[in-house]
Amino acid sequence: MTPQSLLQLTSQKCTTGCPILDRLLYGGIPCDSITEIVAESGSGKTQICLQLSLHAQLPVSHGGLAASSLYLHTEFPFPFRRLHQLCLSFRSSNAHHFPVNDNPCDRIFVQSVHSADHLLEIMSKTDPFIENSKNQVPARLIVIDSIAALFRSDFDNTPVELKRRSSLFFKISSKLKALAKRFNLAVLVTNQVVDLVGPNEGINGLRIGNLGCLHTSGRRVCPALGLAWANCVNSRLFLSRNEEVIREENEKPNGQSCDFVKKKMRKLYVVFAPHLPESSCEFEITREGLFGVER
Amino acid sequence: MEIWRLPISASQRGKLISAGYTSLSSLSSISSSDLARELNVSESEAMNILKVASHSRGSETSNASCSIVEGAQSAWDMLHDEESLMHITTSSADLDNILGGGIHCKEVTEIGGVPGIGKTQLGIQIAVNVQIPNDFGGLGGNSIYIDTEGSFMVERAFQIAEACIEDMSEYNRFLRKDFQECKIKMQPQDILENIFYFRICSYTEQIALINYLDKFLSEHKDVKVIVVDSVTFHFRQDFDDMALRTRVLSGMALKLMNLAKRFSLAVVLLNQVTTKHTEASFQLALALV
């Protein structure tokens, strides 16, 4: 056993496709590490995942991984149409990297997952899959959208079952990390949120990471799957979505007046990461994808 | 030389042993009147016994520290040793105070916390701080960083190393008048070179590495701290044999303690926390305790 030389160990990052988000993440999603995105439904988790699967195909000089990606989805149906839409705008803005009849969607391998045991089965098959892919375009990104769906219905609320669930977390996380280390993959996992009810004390008030509590749509939430899963991921990002009432000044024929307009405010927070400071940024979702907004 | 070898009568020997005097050194600091009272014999008999004992003791070469068992140290020597050992600063004065000066060498320190609280950051900081040269109050040693989770980020370690060097230059400016000569020659790259980084992906690798550390440490005598980032991560999966897991974990802990004592280095174990169901409430507890 020899120690690795730290000076030769550089962590590669996969760009998210937006320079503002990349700046927040110090380059993008890191390789050889599990990044988790936590958000309530409709906040943009799947959008980021699709966007990343496309941008992973960019050459390394442009922040990508020059790689194909493996997309494991647990919630049906898979958004093929949205992927196609994103692919069109991705191709048009990066035309010089892709030949004319090349379809970036060809390099995203989609697999549906039904249960936690199915996921373990798939992961044992992933080894040869990634080995083989080295011949064409190597696979260097694994997306699991979402990990929470696998665990939230299969387990009863008894201590024995919960213990079994926890050990499954560690087993899956350990396998993912071993894969990530062996092939230098970036792993992106999405998670759902649960509402926090009751007073903010004891276990309910347990603060994990930078944010005292996470708010979205005006409710206090916390990531699903609990403390055990939080120990399994390396970094956690939180997407929040809020309706804000903003005062807008309008020019009207009978003088200036102000309207109160409801605006959707989306923010990305870094909850914890070994290489990132506490930070957040605003973003918006357009037809072309998910982009940060500089205010 | 033991009591039963002394040329004294059997009854006197019996009284000595039943009173608790089993070796010559125990007789060295007692007066004859006390001995007489303890053994319930006349004072002249007690004086006789003491004379015989000191005579036999004088005829053999005795150890300066009077050890009873091979390898044992007196408490006074141990206190002296402990006070002269250096500590590794954690870069936080309050935390150093709580730890009694910093992370102690020859000891295993366990640090646990929820995810995102700063365990890895503290681990990296300690791996950098151990390299602070002796002139600045540090140990000037190397470090071993065992990463089981993959949370060690080189760019973060580089940032911390840069900041440490900046700190040292500031200290230089304040306290030394002749700072021209004592310019810091260390570079962040040098600091990173002195961290021996091991990445392990399973519990078998972890055990193998800890066994191998013996050999590694005999070859690299400069290592002064071993940081294990999440010592329990790989053990929290389903083990078919729980008794095996307990045995393996305690064996590992013992080995680390031995390494700490033998090579005079500090071992820092970072651990996760889990929720414990006690009666009707939930509490946080260190994992696998």
Coordinates of C-alpha atoms in Angstrom, one line a residue:
Chain A
M1 CA 0.0 0.0 0.0
T2 CA 1.4 3.3 -0.9
P3 CA 0.0 6.7 -0.1
Q4 CA -1.3 8.8 -2.9
S5 CA 0.6 11.9 -3.8
L6 CA -1.7 14.8 -3.0
L7 CA 0.0 17.1 -5.5
Q8 CA -1.0 14.8 -8.3
L9 CA -4.6 14.4 -7.0
T10 CA -6.7 17.0 -8.7
S11 CA -10.4 16.8 -8.4
Q12 CA -12.1 17.2 -11.7
K13 CA -15.4 18.9 -11.9
C14 CA -18.3 18.7 -14.3
T15 CA -19.7 22.0 -15.3
T16 CA -23.4 22.7 -14.8
G17 CA -23.7 24.7 -17.9
C18 CA -24.1 28.1 -16.2
P19 CA -21.0 30.2 -15.2
I20 CA -22.8 31.7 -12.2
L21 CA -23.7 28.3 -10.8
D22 CA -20.2 27.0 -11.6
R23 CA -18.7 29.9 -9.6
L24 CA -20.9 29.0 -6.6
L25 CA -19.8 25.4 -6.8
Y26 CA -16.1 26.3 -7.5
G27 CA -16.2 24.6 -10.9
G28 CA -19.2 22.3 -10.8
I29 CA -20.0 18.9 -9.5
P30 CA -16.8 17.2 -8.3
C31 CA -15.7 13.7 -9.4
D32 CA -15.0 10.9 -6.9
S33 CA -17.7 12.2 -4.6
I34 CA -21.4 12.0 -4.1
T35 CA -23.3 15.2 -4.4
E36 CA -26.9 15.3 -3.2
I37 CA -29.6 17.8 -4.4
V38 CA -32.5 18.2 -2.0
A39 CA -35.7 20.0 -3.0
E40 CA -39.4 19.6 -3.0
S41 CA -41.1 18.5 -6.1
G42 CA -41.1 21.0 -8.9
S43 CA -38.1 22.9 -7.7
G44 CA -35.8 21.9 -10.6
K45 CA -33.9 18.8 -9.4
T46 CA -34.6 16.8 -12.6
Q47 CA -33.7 19.9 -14.7
I48 CA -30.3 20.1 -13.1
C49 CA -29.8 16.3 -13.6
L50 CA -30.7 16.4 -17.3
Q51 CA -28.6 19.5 -17.8
L52 CA -25.6 17.9 -16.2
S53 CA -25.9 14.7 -18.2
L54 CA -25.7 16.8 -21.4
H55 CA -22.9 19.0 -20.2
A56 CA -20.8 16.1 -19.1
Q57 CA -20.2 15.4 -22.8
L58 CA -18.4 18.6 -23.3
P59 CA -14.6 18.3 -23.6
V60 CA -12.5 18.7 -20.5
S61 CA -11.2 22.0 -21.7
H62 CA -14.7 23.4 -21.6
G63 CA -15.4 22.1 -18.1
G64 CA -17.1 18.8 -19.1
L65 CA -15.9 15.3 -18.6
A66 CA -15.9 14.2 -22.3
A67 CA -18.1 11.4 -21.0
S68 CA -21.4 9.7 -21.3
S69 CA -23.7 9.4 -18.4
L70 CA -25.8 6.8 -16.7
Y71 CA -29.2 8.1 -15.6
L72 CA -31.1 5.9 -13.1
H73 CA -34.6 7.2 -12.5
T74 CA -37.1 6.0 -10.0
E75 CA -40.0 8.2 -10.6
F76 CA -42.0 7.5 -13.8
P77 CA -42.1 8.7 -16.5
F78 CA -38.7 9.7 -17.6
P79 CA -39.0 13.3 -19.1
F80 CA -37.9 12.4 -22.6
R81 CA -39.5 15.4 -24.2
R82 CA -37.8 17.8 -21.9
L83 CA -34.5 16.1 -22.5
H84 CA -35.0 16.5 -26.2
Q85 CA -35.8 20.1 -25.8
L86 CA -32.7 20.8 -23.7
C87 CA -30.6 18.8 -26.1
L88 CA -31.6 21.1 -29.0
S89 CA -30.6 24.2 -27.2
F90 CA -27.4 22.5 -25.9
R91 CA -26.5 21.5 -29.5
S92 CA -27.1 25.0 -30.8
S93 CA -24.9 26.7 -28.2
N94 CA -22.2 24.1 -28.5
A95 CA -22.3 23.3 -32.2
H96 CA -18.6 23.3 -32.7
H97 CA -18.1 20.4 -30.4
F98 CA -20.6 18.1 -32.0
P99 CA -20.7 16.9 -35.6
V100 CA -23.9 17.5 -37.6
N101 CA -25.7 14.2 -37.3
D102 CA -24.5 13.5 -33.7
N103 CA -27.2 13.4 -31.0
P104 CA -26.0 14.1 -27.5
C105 CA -29.0 12.1 -26.2
D106 CA -27.3 9.0 -27.6
R107 CA -24.8 9.3 -24.8
I108 CA -27.3 9.3 -21.9
F109 CA -28.1 5.8 -20.8
V110 CA -31.4 5.6 -19.0
Q111 CA -32.4 2.8 -16.6
S112 CA -35.5 2.7 -14.4
V113 CA -35.1 1.4 -10.9
H114 CA -38.0 -0.1 -9.0
S115 CA -36.6 -0.8 -5.5
A116 CA -33.5 -0.6 -3.3
D117 CA -32.6 -4.2 -4.0
H118 CA -33.0 -3.6 -7.8
L119 CA -30.6 -0.7 -7.4
L120 CA -28.0 -2.9 -5.7
E121 CA -28.4 -5.4 -8.6
I122 CA -28.0 -2.6 -11.2
M123 CA -24.8 -1.4 -9.4
S124 CA -23.2 -4.8 -9.6
K125 CA -23.8 -4.7 -13.4
T126 CA -22.5 -1.1 -13.6
D127 CA -18.9 -2.2 -13.2
P128 CA -18.7 -4.1 -16.6
F129 CA -20.9 -1.4 -18.2
I130 CA -18.4 1.3 -17.4
E131 CA -15.4 -0.9 -18.3
N132 CA -17.0 -1.5 -21.7
S133 CA -17.9 2.1 -22.3
K134 CA -14.2 3.0 -22.1
N135 CA -14.0 1.8 -25.7
Q136 CA -16.4 4.4 -27.0
V137 CA -17.2 7.3 -24.8
P138 CA -16.4 6.5 -21.2
A139 CA -19.2 6.8 -18.7
R140 CA -18.2 9.3 -16.0
L141 CA -21.4 10.5 -14.5
I142 CA -24.1 8.6 -12.6
V143 CA -27.3 10.3 -11.8
I144 CA -29.9 8.8 -9.4
D145 CA -33.2 10.6 -9.6
S146 CA -34.4 10.2 -6.9
I147 CA -33.0 8.0 -4.2
A148 CA -35.8 8.9 -1.8
A149 CA -38.5 7.2 -3.9
L150 CA -36.8 3.9 -3.4
F151 CA -37.0 4.0 0.4
R152 CA -40.1 5.8 1.3
S153 CA -42.7 3.2 0.8
D154 CA -40.9 -0.2 1.2
F155 CA -40.2 0.0 4.9
D156 CA -42.4 -0.1 7.9
N157 CA -41.9 2.2 10.8
T158 CA -40.6 -0.4 13.2
P159 CA -37.1 -0.2 14.7
V160 CA -36.0 -3.4 12.9
E161 CA -37.1 -2.2 9.5
L162 CA -35.6 1.2 10.0
K163 CA -32.3 -0.4 11.0
R164 CA -32.4 -2.5 7.8
R165 CA -33.1 0.6 5.8
S166 CA -30.1 2.4 7.4
S167 CA -27.7 -0.4 6.7
L168 CA -29.0 -0.4 3.1
F169 CA -28.1 3.3 2.9
F170 CA -24.5 2.6 3.9
K171 CA -24.3 -0.4 1.6
I172 CA -25.5 1.6 -1.4
S173 CA -23.4 4.7 -0.6
S174 CA -20.3 2.5 0.0
K175 CA -20.7 0.8 -3.4
L176 CA -21.3 4.2 -5.2
K177 CA -18.2 5.6 -3.6
A178 CA -16.1 2.6 -4.5
L179 CA -17.3 3.0 -8.2
A180 CA -16.7 6.7 -8.1
K181 CA -13.2 6.1 -6.8
R182 CA -12.3 3.3 -9.2
F183 CA -13.5 5.1 -12.4
N184 CA -13.3 8.7 -11.2
L185 CA -17.0 9.2 -11.6
A186 CA -19.2 12.1 -10.5
V187 CA -22.3 10.9 -8.7
L188 CA -25.4 13.1 -8.4
V189 CA -28.3 12.0 -6.3
T190 CA -31.6 13.7 -5.7
N191 CA -33.6 13.6 -2.6
Q192 CA -37.0 14.8 -1.5
V193 CA -38.1 16.8 1.5
V194 CA -40.4 16.1 4.4
D195 CA -42.3 18.7 6.4
L196 CA -41.1 19.5 9.9
V197 CA -44.0 19.7 12.3
G198 CA -43.8 20.7 15.9
P199 CA -41.5 22.8 17.9
N200 CA -38.0 23.5 16.8
E201 CA -36.2 21.6 19.6
G202 CA -34.6 18.3 20.2
I203 CA -34.3 16.1 17.1
N204 CA -36.7 18.3 15.2
G205 CA -34.3 21.2 15.6
L206 CA -31.2 19.2 14.6
R207 CA -29.1 21.5 12.4
I208 CA -27.2 19.8 9.7
G209 CA -24.8 22.0 7.7
N210 CA -25.0 25.7 7.2
L211 CA -28.7 26.4 7.3
G212 CA -30.5 26.3 10.6
C213 CA -33.6 25.2 8.9
L214 CA -34.6 24.9 5.3
H215 CA -37.6 26.7 3.9
T216 CA -39.5 26.2 0.7
S217 CA -43.0 27.3 -0.3
G218 CA -43.3 29.0 3.0
R219 CA -42.9 25.7 5.0
R220 CA -40.2 24.4 7.2
V221 CA -38.8 21.2 5.7
C222 CA -35.9 18.9 6.1
P223 CA -34.4 16.4 3.7
A224 CA -35.9 12.9 3.6
L225 CA -34.2 9.7 4.7
G226 CA -32.9 11.2 7.9
L227 CA -29.5 11.4 9.6
A228 CA -28.2 8.1 8.3
W229 CA -28.4 9.1 4.7
A230 CA -27.0 12.5 5.5
N231 CA -23.8 10.7 6.7
C232 CA -23.6 8.9 3.4
V233 CA -23.3 11.9 1.0
N234 CA -20.3 14.1 0.6
S235 CA -22.0 17.4 -0.4
R236 CA -25.6 18.6 -0.1
L237 CA -27.2 21.3 -2.1
F238 CA -30.7 22.6 -1.4
L239 CA -33.1 24.2 -4.0
S240 CA -35.8 26.4 -2.6
R241 CA -38.8 27.8 -4.2
N242 CA -40.9 30.7 -2.9
E243 CA -43.5 33.0 -4.0
E244 CA -42.5 36.5 -3.3
V245 CA -44.6 39.6 -3.5
I246 CA -42.6 42.3 -5.2
R247 CA -43.5 45.9 -5.6
E248 CA -43.1 46.9 -9.2
E249 CA -43.1 50.5 -10.3
N250 CA -45.1 51.0 -13.5
E251 CA -45.5 53.8 -15.8
K252 CA -49.1 54.3 -16.4
P253 CA -51.0 57.1 -18.4
N254 CA -52.3 58.7 -15.2
G255 CA -48.9 58.9 -13.5
Q256 CA -46.8 56.4 -11.7
S257 CA -48.3 53.6 -9.8
C258 CA -47.0 50.5 -8.3
D259 CA -48.3 47.0 -8.6
F260 CA -47.8 44.2 -6.3
V261 CA -46.7 41.3 -8.4
K262 CA -46.2 37.7 -7.3
K263 CA -42.8 36.4 -8.4
K264 CA -41.3 33.0 -8.2
M265 CA -38.0 33.2 -6.4
R266 CA -35.7 30.1 -6.8
K267 CA -32.5 29.8 -4.8
L268 CA -29.7 27.3 -4.6
Y269 CA -28.0 26.9 -1.2
V270 CA -24.9 25.0 -0.3
V271 CA -26.0 23.1 2.9
F272 CA -22.6 21.3 3.4
A273 CA -19.6 20.5 1.3
P274 CA -16.0 19.8 2.2
H275 CA -14.7 22.4 -0.3
L276 CA -17.4 25.0 -0.4
P277 CA -18.2 27.9 1.9
E278 CA -21.7 28.8 2.9
S279 CA -23.3 30.5 -0.1
S280 CA -26.4 30.7 -2.2
C281 CA -27.5 32.1 -5.5
E282 CA -30.7 32.8 -7.3
F283 CA -31.6 30.9 -10.4
E284 CA -34.4 30.6 -13.0
I285 CA -35.6 27.8 -15.2
T286 CA -36.1 28.7 -18.8
R287 CA -36.7 26.7 -22.0
E288 CA -32.9 26.5 -22.5
G289 CA -32.3 25.1 -19.0
L290 CA -31.5 26.2 -15.5
F291 CA -29.4 29.3 -15.1
G292 CA -28.1 31.4 -12.3
V293 CA -29.2 35.0 -12.0
E294 CA -26.9 37.7 -11.0
R295 CA -28.7 40.4 -9.0
Chain B
M1 CA 15.1 -10.1 45.1
E2 CA 12.0 -11.3 46.8
I3 CA 11.0 -11.6 50.5
W4 CA 11.2 -15.3 50.5
R5 CA 14.8 -15.3 49.7
L6 CA 15.7 -13.2 52.8
P7 CA 17.5 -15.1 55.5
I8 CA 14.7 -14.6 58.1
S9 CA 12.6 -17.0 60.0
A10 CA 9.6 -18.5 58.4
S11 CA 7.2 -16.9 60.8
Q12 CA 8.6 -13.5 60.1
R13 CA 8.4 -14.1 56.4
G14 CA 4.8 -15.2 56.8
K15 CA 3.9 -12.0 58.7
L16 CA 5.6 -9.8 56.1
I17 CA 3.7 -11.3 53.3
S18 CA 0.4 -11.2 55.0
A19 CA 1.0 -7.6 55.9
G20 CA 1.5 -6.9 52.2
Y21 CA 5.3 -6.6 51.9
T22 CA 6.1 -8.8 49.0
S23 CA 9.2 -7.1 47.6
L24 CA 12.3 -5.5 48.9
S25 CA 11.4 -2.1 47.5
S26 CA 8.3 -1.9 49.6
L27 CA 10.6 -2.2 52.7
S28 CA 12.8 0.6 51.6
S29 CA 10.9 3.5 53.0
I30 CA 9.4 2.3 56.2
S31 CA 10.8 2.9 59.7
S32 CA 11.4 0.1 62.1
S33 CA 8.8 1.2 64.6
D34 CA 6.1 1.3 61.9
L35 CA 7.1 -2.1 60.7
A36 CA 7.0 -3.5 64.2
R37 CA 3.5 -2.2 64.7
E38 CA 2.3 -3.6 61.4
L39 CA 3.8 -7.0 61.8
N40 CA 3.1 -7.2 65.5
V41 CA 6.7 -8.0 66.4
S42 CA 9.2 -6.4 68.7
E43 CA 11.0 -3.3 67.5
S44 CA 14.4 -5.0 67.6
E45 CA 13.1 -7.8 65.4
A46 CA 11.7 -5.2 62.9
M47 CA 15.1 -3.4 62.8
N48 CA 16.8 -6.8 62.2
I49 CA 14.5 -7.5 59.2
L50 CA 15.1 -4.1 57.8
K51 CA 18.9 -4.5 58.2
V52 CA 18.8 -7.9 56.4
A53 CA 16.6 -6.4 53.6
S54 CA 18.9 -3.4 53.0
H55 CA 21.9 -5.6 53.1
S56 CA 20.5 -7.9 50.3
R57 CA 19.3 -5.0 48.3
G58 CA 22.7 -3.3 48.5
S59 CA 24.4 -6.4 47.1
E60 CA 22.6 -6.4 43.9
T61 CA 22.5 -3.8 41.3
S62 CA 19.2 -2.1 41.6
N63 CA 17.4 -0.1 38.9
A64 CA 17.4 3.6 39.4
S65 CA 13.6 3.8 39.0
C66 CA 12.9 0.8 41.2
S67 CA 10.5 -0.8 38.7
I68 CA 8.6 -3.7 40.0
V69 CA 7.6 -5.1 36.7
E70 CA 9.7 -4.9 33.6
G71 CA 8.6 -1.8 31.5
A72 CA 6.6 -0.1 34.2
Q73 CA 7.1 3.5 35.0
S74 CA 6.6 5.4 38.2
A75 CA 3.8 8.0 38.2
W76 CA 6.2 10.8 38.7
D77 CA 8.1 9.8 35.5
M78 CA 4.9 9.6 33.6
L79 CA 3.8 13.0 34.7
H80 CA 7.2 14.4 33.7
D81 CA 6.8 12.7 30.3
E82 CA 3.3 14.0 29.7
E83 CA 4.2 17.6 30.6
S84 CA 7.1 17.6 28.2
L85 CA 5.0 16.2 25.3
M86 CA 3.9 18.7 22.7
H87 CA 0.4 19.2 21.7
I88 CA -1.0 19.8 18.2
T89 CA -3.0 23.0 18.1
T90 CA -6.4 22.9 16.4
S91 CA -6.1 26.6 15.4
S92 CA -8.9 27.5 17.8
A93 CA -7.8 28.8 21.2
D94 CA -11.1 27.7 22.9
L95 CA -10.9 24.2 21.5
D96 CA -7.3 23.9 22.5
N97 CA -8.2 25.0 26.0
I98 CA -10.9 22.3 26.3
L99 CA -8.4 19.7 25.0
G100 CA -5.8 20.8 27.6
G101 CA -3.4 22.5 25.2
G102 CA -4.3 20.8 21.9
I103 CA -4.4 17.2 20.6
H104 CA -2.2 15.1 22.8
C105 CA 0.4 12.8 21.5
K106 CA 0.4 9.1 22.7
E107 CA -3.4 9.3 22.9
V108 CA -6.3 8.5 20.7
T109 CA -8.8 11.4 20.4
E110 CA -12.3 10.7 19.0
I111 CA -14.2 13.6 17.5
G112 CA -17.8 13.0 16.4
G113 CA -20.5 15.2 15.0
V114 CA -23.5 15.5 12.6
P115 CA -22.7 15.8 8.9
G116 CA -21.6 19.2 7.8
I117 CA -20.4 20.3 11.2
G118 CA -16.7 20.5 10.3
K119 CA -15.2 17.1 11.2
T120 CA -13.3 16.8 7.9
Q121 CA -12.2 20.4 8.1
L122 CA -10.8 19.8 11.6
G123 CA -9.1 16.7 10.4
I124 CA -7.4 18.5 7.6
Q125 CA -6.4 21.4 9.9
I126 CA -4.8 19.0 12.3
A127 CA -2.9 17.3 9.5
V128 CA -1.6 20.7 8.4
N129 CA -0.9 22.1 11.9
V130 CA 1.3 19.1 13.0
Q131 CA 3.7 20.4 10.4
I132 CA 4.2 23.7 12.0
P133 CA 8.0 23.9 12.7
N134 CA 9.4 23.7 16.2
D135 CA 10.4 27.3 16.1
F136 CA 6.8 28.3 16.0
G137 CA 5.7 26.0 18.8
G138 CA 4.6 23.1 16.6
L139 CA 5.8 19.5 16.2
G140 CA 7.3 19.8 12.8
G141 CA 6.1 16.3 11.9
N142 CA 4.3 14.6 9.0
S143 CA 0.8 13.3 9.0
I144 CA -1.1 10.3 7.8
Y145 CA -4.7 11.0 6.5
I146 CA -6.8 7.9 6.1
D147 CA -9.9 8.8 4.1
T148 CA -12.8 6.3 4.1
E149 CA -15.5 8.5 2.8
G150 CA -13.9 10.5 0.0
S151 CA -14.5 13.9 1.6
F152 CA -10.9 15.0 1.4
M153 CA -10.6 17.8 -1.2
V154 CA -7.1 18.7 -2.2
E155 CA -8.0 22.3 -3.1
R156 CA -9.4 22.8 0.4
A157 CA -6.3 21.3 2.0
F158 CA -4.2 23.7 -0.2
Q159 CA -6.3 26.7 1.1
I160 CA -5.8 25.6 4.7
A161 CA -2.0 25.2 4.1
E162 CA -1.8 28.6 2.5
A163 CA -3.6 30.2 5.5
C164 CA -1.3 28.3 8.0
I165 CA 1.8 29.7 6.3
E166 CA 0.2 33.2 6.3
D167 CA -0.4 32.8 10.0
M168 CA 3.2 31.9 10.6
S169 CA 4.5 34.9 8.7
E170 CA 2.3 37.2 10.8
Y171 CA 3.5 35.6 14.0
N172 CA 7.0 36.1 12.7
R173 CA 6.5 39.8 12.0
F174 CA 5.0 40.4 15.5
L175 CA 7.4 38.6 17.7
R176 CA 10.7 38.4 15.9
K177 CA 12.8 41.5 15.3
D178 CA 15.2 39.8 13.0
F179 CA 12.5 38.5 10.7
Q180 CA 14.7 38.9 7.7
E181 CA 16.5 35.7 8.6
C182 CA 13.5 33.8 9.8
K183 CA 11.5 34.1 6.7
I184 CA 9.2 31.2 6.2
K185 CA 10.6 28.8 3.7
M186 CA 7.6 26.6 3.6
Q187 CA 5.3 26.5 0.7
P188 CA 1.8 25.1 0.6
Q189 CA 3.1 22.4 -1.8
D190 CA 5.6 21.2 0.8
I191 CA 2.8 20.9 3.4
L192 CA 0.7 18.8 1.0
E193 CA 3.7 16.6 0.3
N194 CA 4.0 15.8 4.0
I195 CA 0.5 14.5 4.3
F196 CA 0.5 10.8 3.5
Y197 CA -3.0 10.2 2.0
F198 CA -4.6 6.8 1.9
R199 CA -8.1 6.3 0.4
I200 CA -9.9 3.1 1.4
C201 CA -13.1 1.7 0.1
S202 CA -14.1 -1.2 2.3
Y203 CA -13.7 -2.4 5.8
T204 CA -11.2 -5.1 4.8
E205 CA -9.0 -2.4 3.2
Q206 CA -9.3 -0.4 6.5
I207 CA -8.1 -3.3 8.6
A208 CA -5.3 -4.2 6.2
L209 CA -4.1 -0.6 6.2
I210 CA -4.1 -0.3 10.0
N211 CA -2.1 -3.5 10.2
Y212 CA 0.3 -2.2 7.6
L213 CA 0.8 1.1 9.5
D214 CA 3.2 -0.6 11.9
K215 CA 5.7 -1.2 9.1
F216 CA 5.0 2.2 7.5
L217 CA 5.6 4.1 10.7
S218 CA 8.9 2.3 11.3
E219 CA 10.0 3.5 7.9
H220 CA 8.7 7.0 8.3
K221 CA 9.7 8.2 11.8
D222 CA 8.6 11.8 11.2
V223 CA 4.9 11.0 11.3
K224 CA 3.3 12.6 14.3
V225 CA -0.4 12.3 13.7
I226 CA -2.8 9.8 12.1
V227 CA -6.2 11.1 11.2
V228 CA -8.9 8.6 10.3
D229 CA -11.8 10.3 8.6
S230 CA -14.9 8.4 9.6
V231 CA -13.5 5.4 11.3
T232 CA -16.9 3.7 11.4
F233 CA -18.4 4.4 7.9
H234 CA -17.6 1.0 6.4
F235 CA -18.8 -0.8 9.5
R236 CA -22.3 0.5 9.4
Q237 CA -23.4 -1.8 6.7
D238 CA -25.1 -5.1 7.4
F239 CA -22.6 -7.5 8.8
D240 CA -23.7 -11.1 8.9
D241 CA -21.8 -11.7 12.1
M242 CA -22.2 -8.9 14.6
A243 CA -19.8 -10.5 17.0
L244 CA -17.2 -10.4 14.3
R245 CA -17.8 -6.7 13.8
T246 CA -17.4 -6.0 17.5
R247 CA -14.2 -8.0 17.6
V248 CA -12.8 -6.3 14.5
L249 CA -13.6 -2.9 15.8
S250 CA -12.1 -3.4 19.2
G251 CA -9.0 -5.0 17.7
M252 CA -8.6 -1.9 15.5
A253 CA -9.0 0.4 18.4
L254 CA -6.4 -1.5 20.4
K255 CA -3.9 -1.4 17.5
L256 CA -4.3 2.3 17.1
M257 CA -3.7 2.8 20.8
N258 CA -0.6 0.7 20.6
L259 CA 0.7 2.7 17.6
A260 CA 0.0 5.9 19.5
K261 CA 2.0 4.8 22.5
R262 CA 4.9 3.1 20.6
F263 CA 5.6 5.8 18.1
S264 CA 4.6 8.7 20.4
L265 CA 2.1 10.1 17.9
A266 CA -1.5 11.4 18.2
V267 CA -4.3 9.4 16.7
V268 CA -7.5 11.4 15.8
L269 CA -10.6 9.4 14.9
L270 CA -13.5 11.2 13.3
N271 CA -16.8 9.5 13.8
Q272 CA -20.4 9.9 12.7
V273 CA -23.4 10.3 15.0
T274 CA -26.6 8.3 15.0
T275 CA -29.9 8.7 16.8
K276 CA -30.4 6.5 19.8
H277 CA -33.9 5.5 20.9
T278 CA -33.8 5.6 24.7
E279 CA -37.2 5.2 26.4
A280 CA -39.5 7.6 24.6
S281 CA -37.0 10.1 23.4
F282 CA -34.4 10.4 20.6
Q283 CA -30.8 11.4 21.4
L284 CA -27.7 11.8 19.4
A285 CA -24.9 9.3 20.1
L286 CA -21.6 8.5 18.5
A287 CA -21.9 5.7 16.0
L288 CA -21.0 2.1 17.0
V289 CA -20.1 3.1 20.5

